[in-house]
Coordinates of C-alpha atoms in Angstrom, one line a residue:
I1 CA 136.7 80.3 147.6
S2 CA 137.7 80.9 151.1
G3 CA 136.4 82.8 152.9
F4 CA 134.4 84.7 156.3
Y5 CA 136.6 83.8 159.1
H6 CA 140.5 84.8 158.4
D7 CA 142.4 85.1 155.4
S8 CA 140.3 85.1 152.5
A9 CA 141.0 83.6 148.9
A10 CA 140.6 82.4 146.0
C11 CA 142.0 79.4 143.5
L12 CA 141.6 79.8 139.7
V13 CA 142.1 75.9 138.6
R14 CA 141.9 75.2 134.4
D15 CA 141.9 71.9 133.6
G16 CA 143.9 71.1 136.5
K17 CA 146.4 73.6 136.9
V18 CA 146.9 76.1 139.0
A19 CA 146.6 78.9 137.1
S20 CA 146.2 82.2 139.3
A21 CA 144.9 82.1 143.6
A22 CA 145.6 85.3 146.1
Q23 CA 144.5 86.8 149.1
E24 CA 141.7 89.4 149.2
E25 CA 144.4 91.6 151.9
R26 CA 146.1 92.2 148.8
F27 CA 143.9 94.1 147.5
T28 CA 141.3 95.0 150.0
R29 CA 145.2 96.2 152.5
I30 CA 142.8 94.7 154.9
K31 CA 144.9 92.6 157.1
Q32 CA 143.8 89.0 156.8
D33 CA 140.7 90.5 155.5
P34 CA 138.0 88.0 156.6
S35 CA 135.3 89.2 154.1
F36 CA 133.8 88.0 151.0
P37 CA 136.9 87.8 148.9
V38 CA 135.2 89.8 145.7
N39 CA 138.4 91.4 144.7
A40 CA 141.0 87.9 143.8
I41 CA 138.0 85.7 142.9
H42 CA 137.6 89.0 140.1
Y43 CA 141.9 89.3 139.5
C44 CA 141.4 85.4 139.6
M45 CA 139.5 85.4 136.7
A46 CA 140.7 88.4 134.5
E47 CA 144.7 86.7 134.8
C48 CA 142.7 83.7 132.9
S49 CA 140.4 86.8 130.6
I50 CA 137.6 84.5 131.5
T51 CA 133.3 86.0 133.3
P52 CA 131.6 83.8 135.9
A53 CA 130.2 82.4 133.3
D54 CA 132.7 81.0 132.2
L55 CA 133.3 78.8 135.3
D56 CA 132.2 74.6 135.9
Y57 CA 132.1 74.5 139.0
I58 CA 132.9 77.2 142.6
G59 CA 133.2 75.1 145.6
F60 CA 134.1 76.5 149.3
Y61 CA 135.9 76.0 151.7
D62 CA 134.5 74.7 154.4
K63 CA 131.0 73.6 155.3
P64 CA 128.7 76.0 157.2
F65 CA 125.6 74.9 158.6
L66 CA 128.1 72.7 160.1
K67 CA 130.4 74.7 161.6
F68 CA 127.2 77.1 163.4
E69 CA 126.1 73.4 164.9
R70 CA 128.7 73.4 166.5
I71 CA 129.1 76.6 167.1
L72 CA 124.6 76.2 169.1
E73 CA 125.9 73.1 170.9
T74 CA 128.7 74.9 172.6
A75 CA 126.5 77.4 173.5
L76 CA 124.4 74.8 175.0
V77 CA 127.3 73.3 176.6
F78 CA 128.1 75.8 178.9
A79 CA 125.0 77.8 178.6
P80 CA 124.1 80.1 180.6
T81 CA 127.9 81.5 180.5
G82 CA 129.0 82.7 176.7
I83 CA 125.9 84.2 176.3
A84 CA 128.1 87.8 175.0
Q85 CA 130.0 85.2 173.1
F86 CA 126.8 83.8 171.5
L87 CA 125.3 86.9 170.6
Q88 CA 127.7 89.3 169.2
S89 CA 128.2 85.9 166.6
M90 CA 124.3 85.6 165.5
P91 CA 124.4 88.3 163.4
A92 CA 126.9 87.8 161.2
W93 CA 125.7 84.0 160.5
L94 CA 122.0 84.6 160.6
G95 CA 123.2 88.0 158.2
R96 CA 125.8 86.0 155.3
K97 CA 127.2 83.3 157.2
L98 CA 124.6 80.8 156.3
W99 CA 123.2 82.1 153.1
I100 CA 126.4 81.6 151.3
K101 CA 125.8 80.1 148.4
N102 CA 123.1 82.6 147.3
M103 CA 125.3 85.7 148.2
I104 CA 127.6 83.6 145.0
A105 CA 125.4 83.4 143.5
D106 CA 124.1 87.0 143.5
R107 CA 127.4 88.5 143.7
L108 CA 129.1 86.7 140.6
K109 CA 126.1 86.0 139.1
Y110 CA 126.8 82.7 138.6
K111 CA 124.4 80.1 137.4
G112 CA 126.0 77.1 137.7
K113 CA 126.9 74.4 140.5
I114 CA 128.1 75.4 143.3
L115 CA 130.0 72.5 146.1
F116 CA 131.5 72.5 149.5
C117 CA 134.1 70.6 150.8
E118 CA 134.7 70.0 154.7
H119 CA 137.1 71.8 155.7
H120 CA 139.8 69.4 157.1
E121 CA 139.0 68.2 153.8
S122 CA 139.7 71.5 152.0
H123 CA 143.5 71.6 153.8
A124 CA 143.9 67.8 153.1
A125 CA 143.6 68.3 149.3
S126 CA 145.6 71.3 149.0
A127 CA 148.0 69.3 151.3
F128 CA 148.1 66.4 148.9
Y129 CA 147.5 67.4 145.5
P130 CA 149.8 70.4 144.2
S131 CA 152.3 68.0 146.3
P132 CA 155.1 65.2 144.2
F133 CA 154.1 62.6 145.7
K134 CA 152.1 59.9 144.3
E135 CA 150.6 58.5 147.2
A136 CA 151.5 59.5 150.4
A137 CA 149.9 60.3 154.4
F138 CA 148.3 64.2 155.0
L139 CA 148.3 65.8 158.4
T140 CA 146.3 69.0 158.7
M141 CA 146.7 70.9 161.8
D142 CA 144.4 74.4 163.1
G143 CA 141.6 75.8 165.1
V144 CA 138.8 74.5 164.1
G145 CA 136.7 73.5 160.9
E146 CA 133.3 72.9 161.3
W147 CA 133.9 70.2 164.2
H148 CA 137.2 68.6 163.0
T149 CA 140.4 70.4 164.8
S150 CA 143.0 68.0 163.6
S151 CA 143.0 65.2 160.7
F152 CA 144.9 63.1 159.1
G153 CA 144.7 59.9 156.0
I154 CA 146.2 59.1 152.9
G155 CA 146.2 60.4 149.5
S156 CA 147.1 57.9 146.4
E157 CA 146.7 59.6 142.6
N158 CA 143.3 61.6 142.7
D159 CA 142.1 59.3 145.5
L160 CA 141.7 61.4 149.6
E161 CA 141.3 59.8 152.3
I162 CA 140.7 60.4 155.9
I163 CA 141.7 57.7 158.2
G164 CA 140.7 60.5 161.9
S165 CA 140.3 63.5 163.2
L166 CA 140.9 64.9 166.8
D167 CA 137.5 67.6 167.5
F168 CA 136.7 70.6 168.4
P169 CA 137.3 71.3 171.5
N170 CA 140.9 70.0 170.9
S171 CA 142.4 71.7 169.8
L172 CA 146.3 72.9 169.2
G173 CA 146.1 75.2 166.6
L174 CA 143.8 77.0 169.6
L175 CA 146.3 76.0 172.3
Y176 CA 149.4 77.9 170.6
S177 CA 146.5 80.8 169.7
A178 CA 145.9 80.7 174.1
F179 CA 149.7 81.3 174.6
T180 CA 150.0 84.1 171.6
Y181 CA 147.0 85.3 173.6
H182 CA 148.5 86.0 176.4
A183 CA 151.3 86.9 175.2
G184 CA 149.7 90.4 173.7
F185 CA 150.2 89.0 170.9
K186 CA 147.3 88.9 168.3
V187 CA 145.6 85.9 167.6
N188 CA 145.7 84.0 164.2
S189 CA 148.6 86.4 162.8
G190 CA 150.5 86.8 166.1
E191 CA 151.5 83.2 166.5
Y192 CA 154.8 83.8 164.4
K193 CA 155.5 86.7 167.0
L194 CA 155.3 83.7 170.0
M195 CA 158.0 80.7 167.6
G196 CA 160.4 84.1 166.6
L197 CA 160.2 84.4 170.9
A198 CA 160.2 81.5 172.2
P199 CA 164.4 80.4 171.9
Y200 CA 164.8 84.2 174.5
G201 CA 162.7 81.5 177.2
I202 CA 163.8 78.4 178.5
P203 CA 160.2 75.9 178.3
R204 CA 159.7 76.0 182.8
L205 CA 156.7 75.7 182.6
K206 CA 156.5 72.7 179.9
D207 CA 155.2 70.4 182.9
V208 CA 152.8 72.3 183.8
I209 CA 150.9 72.8 180.4
L210 CA 151.3 68.4 180.4
N211 CA 149.9 68.4 184.0
E212 CA 147.2 71.1 184.1
L213 CA 146.1 72.5 180.4
I214 CA 146.8 69.0 178.6
D215 CA 145.8 64.5 178.4
L216 CA 148.6 64.2 176.0
K217 CA 148.2 60.4 174.7
E218 CA 151.3 58.6 172.9
D219 CA 149.2 58.4 169.3
G220 CA 149.9 63.5 170.1
S221 CA 145.8 62.6 170.7
F222 CA 145.1 64.7 173.7
K223 CA 141.7 66.8 175.1
L224 CA 142.0 70.4 177.1
N225 CA 141.3 71.1 180.8
L226 CA 139.0 73.9 179.6
K227 CA 139.0 74.7 183.0
Y228 CA 141.8 77.8 181.9
F229 CA 140.0 78.6 179.2
G230 CA 137.6 81.5 177.4
F231 CA 137.6 80.9 174.1
C232 CA 134.3 77.3 174.2
N233 CA 132.2 80.5 176.5
S234 CA 134.3 83.7 176.5
L235 CA 135.4 86.8 174.0
R236 CA 139.0 85.6 176.2
M237 CA 141.1 83.5 174.9
T238 CA 142.2 82.5 178.6
N239 CA 140.9 83.0 182.0
S240 CA 142.4 83.5 185.6
K241 CA 142.8 80.2 185.9
F242 CA 145.4 80.5 183.1
D243 CA 146.6 83.7 184.5
R244 CA 147.1 82.0 187.9
I245 CA 149.0 78.3 187.3
F246 CA 151.1 80.9 185.0
K247 CA 151.3 83.6 187.8
A248 CA 151.1 86.0 185.4
K249 CA 148.4 88.4 184.1
P250 CA 147.9 88.5 179.9
R251 CA 150.9 91.3 178.6
M252 CA 149.2 94.1 177.3
P253 CA 149.6 94.9 173.7
E254 CA 153.2 97.3 172.6
T255 CA 154.8 96.7 177.2
T256 CA 157.6 95.3 177.8
I257 CA 158.3 92.1 177.0
R258 CA 158.5 90.0 180.3
Q259 CA 160.9 86.9 181.1
V260 CA 157.7 84.7 181.7
D261 CA 156.3 85.7 178.5
M262 CA 159.5 84.8 177.3
D263 CA 159.5 81.4 178.8
M264 CA 156.0 80.7 178.3
A265 CA 156.0 80.7 175.2
A266 CA 159.6 78.3 174.7
S267 CA 157.4 75.9 176.9
I268 CA 154.3 76.4 174.2
Q269 CA 156.5 75.9 171.7
A270 CA 157.8 72.7 173.2
V271 CA 154.3 71.1 173.9
T272 CA 153.4 71.6 170.0
E273 CA 157.1 70.0 168.9
E274 CA 156.0 67.0 171.0
I275 CA 152.4 66.9 169.4
M276 CA 153.7 66.6 167.0
L277 CA 156.1 64.4 166.5
R278 CA 154.5 62.3 168.5
M279 CA 150.8 62.8 165.5
S280 CA 153.1 62.0 162.9
R281 CA 155.0 58.5 164.3
H282 CA 150.9 57.4 164.8
V283 CA 150.1 58.5 160.5
H284 CA 153.5 57.1 159.7
K285 CA 152.4 53.8 161.2
T286 CA 148.6 54.2 160.7
T287 CA 149.6 55.0 156.6
G288 CA 152.8 53.3 156.4
K289 CA 153.5 55.5 153.9
D290 CA 156.6 57.3 153.5
N291 CA 155.7 60.5 152.5
L292 CA 154.0 63.2 154.4
C293 CA 151.6 66.9 152.9
L294 CA 151.5 68.9 155.7
A295 CA 148.3 71.8 155.9
G296 CA 145.8 73.4 158.2
G297 CA 147.7 76.9 160.8
V298 CA 149.8 74.5 162.1
A299 CA 152.2 73.4 159.8
L300 CA 153.7 77.7 159.6
N301 CA 155.6 76.4 163.0
C302 CA 158.5 75.8 160.4
V303 CA 160.1 75.0 163.8
G304 CA 157.7 71.9 164.3
N305 CA 158.5 70.9 161.1
G306 CA 161.9 71.5 161.2
K307 CA 161.9 68.9 164.2
L308 CA 159.7 66.8 162.2
L309 CA 162.3 66.6 159.1
R310 CA 164.6 65.4 161.4
E311 CA 163.2 63.4 163.5
S312 CA 160.2 62.1 162.4
P313 CA 159.9 58.7 160.3
F314 CA 159.1 59.8 157.6
K315 CA 161.1 60.8 154.5
E316 CA 160.0 63.0 152.9
I317 CA 158.0 65.9 153.9
W318 CA 155.8 68.6 151.1
V319 CA 154.5 71.5 152.9
Q320 CA 151.7 73.5 151.3
P321 CA 152.6 77.5 151.4
A322 CA 149.0 79.0 151.8
S323 CA 148.8 76.4 155.1
G324 CA 146.5 78.5 156.8
D325 CA 142.6 79.7 155.6
A326 CA 144.1 80.9 151.8
G327 CA 145.1 77.7 151.0
G328 CA 141.5 76.8 151.6
A329 CA 140.8 78.2 148.3
L330 CA 143.0 75.8 146.7
G331 CA 142.4 72.8 148.6
A332 CA 138.5 73.6 147.5
A333 CA 139.1 74.3 144.4
L334 CA 141.7 71.7 143.7
S335 CA 139.4 68.8 146.2
I336 CA 136.2 69.2 142.4
W337 CA 138.4 68.7 139.8
H338 CA 140.7 65.4 141.7
N339 CA 137.8 64.6 143.5
Y340 CA 134.0 65.6 142.5
I341 CA 134.6 65.0 139.0
G342 CA 138.0 62.6 138.5
S343 CA 140.6 63.7 136.7
P344 CA 143.9 62.3 136.9
R345 CA 146.5 64.1 139.4
T346 CA 149.4 65.4 136.7
I347 CA 152.8 64.8 138.2
D348 CA 156.8 65.9 138.5
L349 CA 158.2 63.8 141.2
S350 CA 160.9 66.7 141.5
Q351 CA 159.0 69.5 141.9
D352 CA 155.4 70.9 142.9
S353 CA 152.3 72.5 141.0
L354 CA 152.4 75.3 142.5
S355 CA 154.4 77.5 140.3
G356 CA 156.7 78.7 143.5
S357 CA 153.7 79.8 144.9
F358 CA 154.3 82.5 142.2
L359 CA 150.2 82.7 142.0
G360 CA 149.0 87.0 142.1
P361 CA 149.0 89.7 139.8
G362 CA 152.1 90.7 137.7
Y363 CA 153.1 93.8 136.5
S364 CA 154.4 94.4 132.8
D365 CA 157.3 97.2 132.5
E366 CA 155.3 99.3 130.6
Y367 CA 153.1 99.5 133.2
I368 CA 155.1 100.6 135.3
E369 CA 157.2 102.6 133.5
K370 CA 153.7 104.1 132.5
F371 CA 153.6 105.3 136.4
L372 CA 156.9 106.7 137.0
K373 CA 156.4 108.6 134.1
K374 CA 152.5 109.7 135.5
D375 CA 154.1 110.6 138.8
W376 CA 157.6 112.4 137.7
I377 CA 159.2 109.5 139.6
P378 CA 163.0 109.3 139.1
Y379 CA 164.2 106.2 137.8
T380 CA 167.1 104.5 135.5
K381 CA 166.3 101.7 133.7
I382 CA 168.8 98.6 133.1
S383 CA 168.4 95.3 131.5
A384 CA 167.6 92.1 132.4
S385 CA 171.3 90.9 132.1
E386 CA 173.1 93.9 133.9
L387 CA 169.7 93.4 137.1
P388 CA 170.5 91.0 139.1
E389 CA 175.0 92.1 139.5
L390 CA 173.6 96.0 139.9
V391 CA 171.6 94.9 142.8
A392 CA 174.0 92.6 144.1
E393 CA 176.1 95.3 144.1
L394 CA 174.1 97.2 146.5
I395 CA 173.1 95.2 149.1
S396 CA 177.4 94.6 149.0
K397 CA 177.2 98.1 150.0
Q398 CA 174.7 97.3 153.1
N399 CA 171.8 98.9 151.1
V400 CA 168.5 97.5 151.8
I401 CA 166.6 97.3 148.8
G402 CA 163.2 96.7 148.0
W403 CA 162.3 94.0 145.3
F404 CA 159.0 94.1 143.7
Q405 CA 159.3 91.3 140.6
G406 CA 157.4 89.7 138.0
R407 CA 154.0 87.5 140.1
M408 CA 152.9 87.7 143.5
E409 CA 153.2 85.1 146.0
F410 CA 150.3 82.9 146.8
G411 CA 150.4 81.9 151.1
P412 CA 152.0 84.0 154.5
R413 CA 155.5 84.2 153.0
A414 CA 157.4 86.4 150.8
L415 CA 159.6 84.2 148.1
G416 CA 161.4 87.0 146.3
A417 CA 158.6 88.6 144.4
R418 CA 157.7 91.0 147.2
S419 CA 161.0 91.0 148.9
I420 CA 163.3 93.3 151.2
L421 CA 166.7 92.1 150.4
A422 CA 169.7 92.9 152.5
D423 CA 173.3 91.7 153.6
A424 CA 173.3 88.0 155.7
R425 CA 177.1 89.2 157.5
S426 CA 175.7 92.2 158.3
P427 CA 175.5 92.3 162.9
E428 CA 173.3 95.5 162.1
M429 CA 171.4 94.6 159.5
Q430 CA 168.2 92.5 161.5
S431 CA 168.5 95.6 164.0
R432 CA 167.6 97.8 161.4
V433 CA 165.1 96.0 158.8
N434 CA 163.2 95.4 162.2
L435 CA 162.9 99.0 163.6
K436 CA 163.1 101.7 161.0
I437 CA 162.4 100.0 157.7
K438 CA 159.8 96.9 158.5
F439 CA 159.0 98.8 162.1
R440 CA 158.5 95.9 164.2
E441 CA 159.8 94.1 167.2
S442 CA 163.4 93.5 167.8
F443 CA 163.3 90.4 168.1
R444 CA 162.2 88.8 165.7
P445 CA 164.5 86.6 163.2
F446 CA 165.0 87.2 159.4
A447 CA 164.4 84.4 156.7
P448 CA 168.0 83.1 154.5
S449 CA 167.6 83.1 151.2
V450 CA 170.0 80.2 149.6
L451 CA 171.2 79.2 146.6
E452 CA 169.3 75.0 146.6
E453 CA 173.2 73.9 145.7
C454 CA 174.5 75.4 148.6
V455 CA 172.1 75.1 151.0
S456 CA 174.6 72.2 153.1
D457 CA 177.8 74.2 152.4
W458 CA 175.3 76.6 155.5
F459 CA 173.2 74.3 157.0
D460 CA 172.5 71.3 158.4
F461 CA 169.5 70.8 156.2
D462 CA 170.3 68.9 152.9
K463 CA 166.3 69.8 151.2
K464 CA 164.8 71.8 148.9
S465 CA 163.1 74.6 151.4
P466 CA 161.5 77.2 148.8
Y467 CA 158.7 77.5 150.7
M468 CA 160.4 78.8 153.9
L469 CA 158.5 76.2 156.1
F470 CA 161.5 75.0 158.1
T471 CA 164.4 76.1 160.1
A472 CA 167.2 74.0 160.3
P473 CA 171.1 74.6 162.3
V474 CA 173.6 77.2 160.8
K475 CA 176.7 74.9 159.9
K476 CA 179.3 75.1 162.9
D477 CA 182.1 75.8 160.6
K478 CA 179.8 78.6 160.1
L479 CA 178.4 79.8 163.2
L480 CA 181.7 82.4 166.4
Q481 CA 182.7 81.5 169.3
I482 CA 180.7 84.1 171.6
S483 CA 183.4 85.5 174.6
G484 CA 182.9 87.4 178.3
V485 CA 178.9 86.7 179.9
E486 CA 176.4 86.2 177.3
P487 CA 172.8 89.4 178.0
A488 CA 169.9 87.8 178.7
G489 CA 166.5 88.5 177.5
L490 CA 166.3 90.7 174.5
D491 CA 169.5 91.6 174.5
K492 CA 170.9 88.9 172.8
V493 CA 169.3 90.1 169.3
R494 CA 172.5 91.6 169.8
I495 CA 175.4 89.0 169.4
A496 CA 177.2 88.0 166.3
R497 CA 176.9 84.2 166.4
S498 CA 177.6 83.3 163.0
V499 CA 179.0 84.6 160.0
I500 CA 175.8 85.0 158.7
P501 CA 174.1 86.9 161.5
A502 CA 171.4 88.7 160.9
V503 CA 169.7 85.4 159.3
T504 CA 170.7 83.3 162.2
H505 CA 168.2 83.1 165.6
I506 CA 169.8 82.9 169.4
D507 CA 169.3 79.5 169.3
N508 CA 172.0 79.0 166.0
S509 CA 168.8 77.7 163.2
A510 CA 167.6 79.7 160.4
R511 CA 163.8 79.3 158.3
I512 CA 165.7 78.8 155.6
Q513 CA 164.2 79.7 151.9
T514 CA 166.6 77.6 149.4
V515 CA 166.0 79.2 145.7
N516 CA 166.8 77.5 142.0
Q517 CA 166.9 78.6 138.4
K518 CA 163.3 77.5 137.0
E519 CA 161.0 78.8 139.6
N520 CA 162.1 82.4 140.0
G521 CA 165.2 82.7 137.9
I522 CA 166.0 86.3 138.0
Y523 CA 166.2 86.0 142.2
Y524 CA 168.0 82.9 140.9
D525 CA 170.6 85.1 139.3
L526 CA 170.8 87.6 142.6
I527 CA 171.7 86.0 145.0
K528 CA 174.5 83.8 142.2
A529 CA 175.7 87.4 141.3
F530 CA 176.0 88.0 145.3
Y531 CA 177.7 85.3 145.3
K532 CA 180.6 85.4 143.1
I533 CA 180.5 89.6 144.1
T534 CA 181.1 88.0 148.2
G535 CA 181.7 84.6 148.9
C536 CA 178.2 84.1 150.8
P537 CA 175.6 82.3 148.7
V538 CA 172.7 83.9 151.4
I539 CA 170.9 87.1 151.4
I540 CA 168.6 88.5 153.9
N541 CA 164.7 87.9 152.7
T542 CA 161.7 89.8 154.1
S543 CA 157.9 90.2 153.5
F544 CA 157.6 93.6 151.5
N545 CA 155.7 95.8 154.0
I546 CA 155.6 97.4 156.9
R547 CA 154.4 96.5 160.7
G548 CA 150.0 96.1 160.2
E549 CA 150.2 95.9 156.5
P550 CA 149.6 93.4 154.2
I551 CA 152.4 93.0 151.3
V552 CA 152.6 95.2 149.2
C553 CA 151.0 93.9 145.2
T554 CA 150.6 96.9 142.9
P555 CA 153.7 99.3 142.0
E556 CA 151.8 101.7 143.5
E557 CA 151.9 99.9 146.7
A558 CA 156.3 99.5 146.3
F559 CA 156.8 103.1 145.7
N560 CA 154.4 104.6 148.9
C561 CA 156.5 101.9 151.0
F562 CA 159.9 103.1 149.3
I563 CA 159.0 106.8 150.5
R564 CA 158.3 106.4 153.3
T565 CA 160.7 104.0 155.2
D566 CA 164.9 104.0 155.4
L567 CA 165.1 101.8 152.1
D568 CA 167.6 102.6 150.1
Y569 CA 167.0 101.4 147.0
L570 CA 163.5 100.3 144.8
V571 CA 164.0 97.9 141.9
I572 CA 160.9 97.0 140.2
G573 CA 160.6 95.5 137.5
N574 CA 163.4 96.8 135.0
F575 CA 163.2 100.1 137.2
V576 CA 165.8 101.2 139.1
L577 CA 165.2 103.8 142.4
D578 CA 167.4 105.6 144.7
K579 CA 166.7 106.6 147.6
K580 CA 168.8 110.1 147.9
I581 CA 167.6 110.8 144.6
Q582 CA 164.0 110.8 145.8
N583 CA 164.6 112.3 149.2
K584 CA 165.5 115.7 146.8
T585 CA 162.0 115.1 144.9
F586 CA 159.1 114.7 147.4
T587 CA 160.8 116.8 150.7
D588 CA 157.2 117.0 151.3
L589 CA 157.4 112.9 152.1
P590 CA 158.6 112.2 155.4
I591 CA 159.6 109.0 156.8
V592 CA 157.0 107.1 159.0
D593 CA 159.0 107.7 162.1
F594 CA 157.2 105.2 164.8
P595 CA 158.0 104.3 168.1
E596 CA 161.2 102.2 169.8
L597 CA 159.0 99.3 169.5
D598 CA 160.5 96.4 172.8

């Protein structure tokens, strides 16, 4: 179990195999729900047809008393400032967070053994144990656990050893989140936006960060200059000194994005990549291993991961797909199985053991058809063999598809089970999907799903990337010549830069998902059919949700999102729903009209 900070989740391991895993938000519909993941727990057990009495162990992903110790010590160091923050947090700690063991036992009526892993031990276990490596170095980076903010070590067979760490308040995750906050995005969820915004700016403030905000060492360790930050003793991530040094106050959410916001995003992204690269070099030098496993929230920075893949000394890098706190549940369960019990790993050197991260709820065609009939929803049933070609044809004709198939993804990325799909060749598609379907900022890029065997023909990339956790440049022979003067700021998004403009960011990069037949057969068949029709093995893949909501989980949620947005078709199991027919039937359900966003 992981919970009580953000992205609460549960994971069930059965005889060493990850049988089920899901975030609580998928059931409560509260984005990044931090509450006790009772719904995710019950789903995981129901998936395996067991009850709490059948569980041998329950593990929690961090140690609450150690975390409470850090909060108390921080409050004492900064007293009398920070009293408001301290008092605000105390009711939750004294009321529930210190009594997690009792809560688990009471809520689940569980009488067995409950174990607690350290936060970064959970991250490390989630990174190494499911990886396709017999032995490897691991590097974990996030905001903060109990005390650690980064750690590294060695995994070998079923042994895991943390060798070194960086401790609070010196945190790469909190440093990045401070800039996320200043740019007007939500901390712990808007970091993706900051990363997407970075290419629009110039890293002209990189030296300010390196000279004033942090003291960076050659091994990637650093000290923060706390006089510029507020997270230790206030309810803000930054303070007025931070504002003055960058000559800009924090942007208010939903207001126009300024050039300084773009430049600050570019600068902190450049610093983050430099820190990640220095850390990786130190880890390689210290461990002597050729393989690296990554986890922790910072490991979701796919631009930084791409840089490590290209420039670090490691030969292979594997990133755990639910690298944030949700993945702590996975790590806690695997740590008990391999470390506490001592069970050996079963390793497949050709792939990891997470089954493509398709570990969440799935729904049968019988369930889907019963729902459609119950609510008198018009549909057409298509055979499984005909479905990929039909949908590929629809995409090639510039239709946008809601795609709902099989078991749901575990982690923040839609990987072809709960996805919105569209034609990557269309110059207008990025803007249309962002503004009319996702209702989100126009500058945010989309990821390409590409046939695994074709990836090196379209991108400067020759590895697997099933979880969208690496960026790479689009091949030069796929780029277009840009004529005239390029527009400034966010207007750059309007320029078609390649033959797949909808998935090409303004720096000519793309966040790649490679797709193979074994891990997601029907999705692979769809892209292959599209390739046969168009000569292009690349389509847009973005998560099936609208801004501010979790990815859809159930058929009912998929239909609800479909009918209230500008999606053209919903393909749910073997059933195809046409928006034109739905609009004639559901005339009382208007399309959501969100205001235009910057």
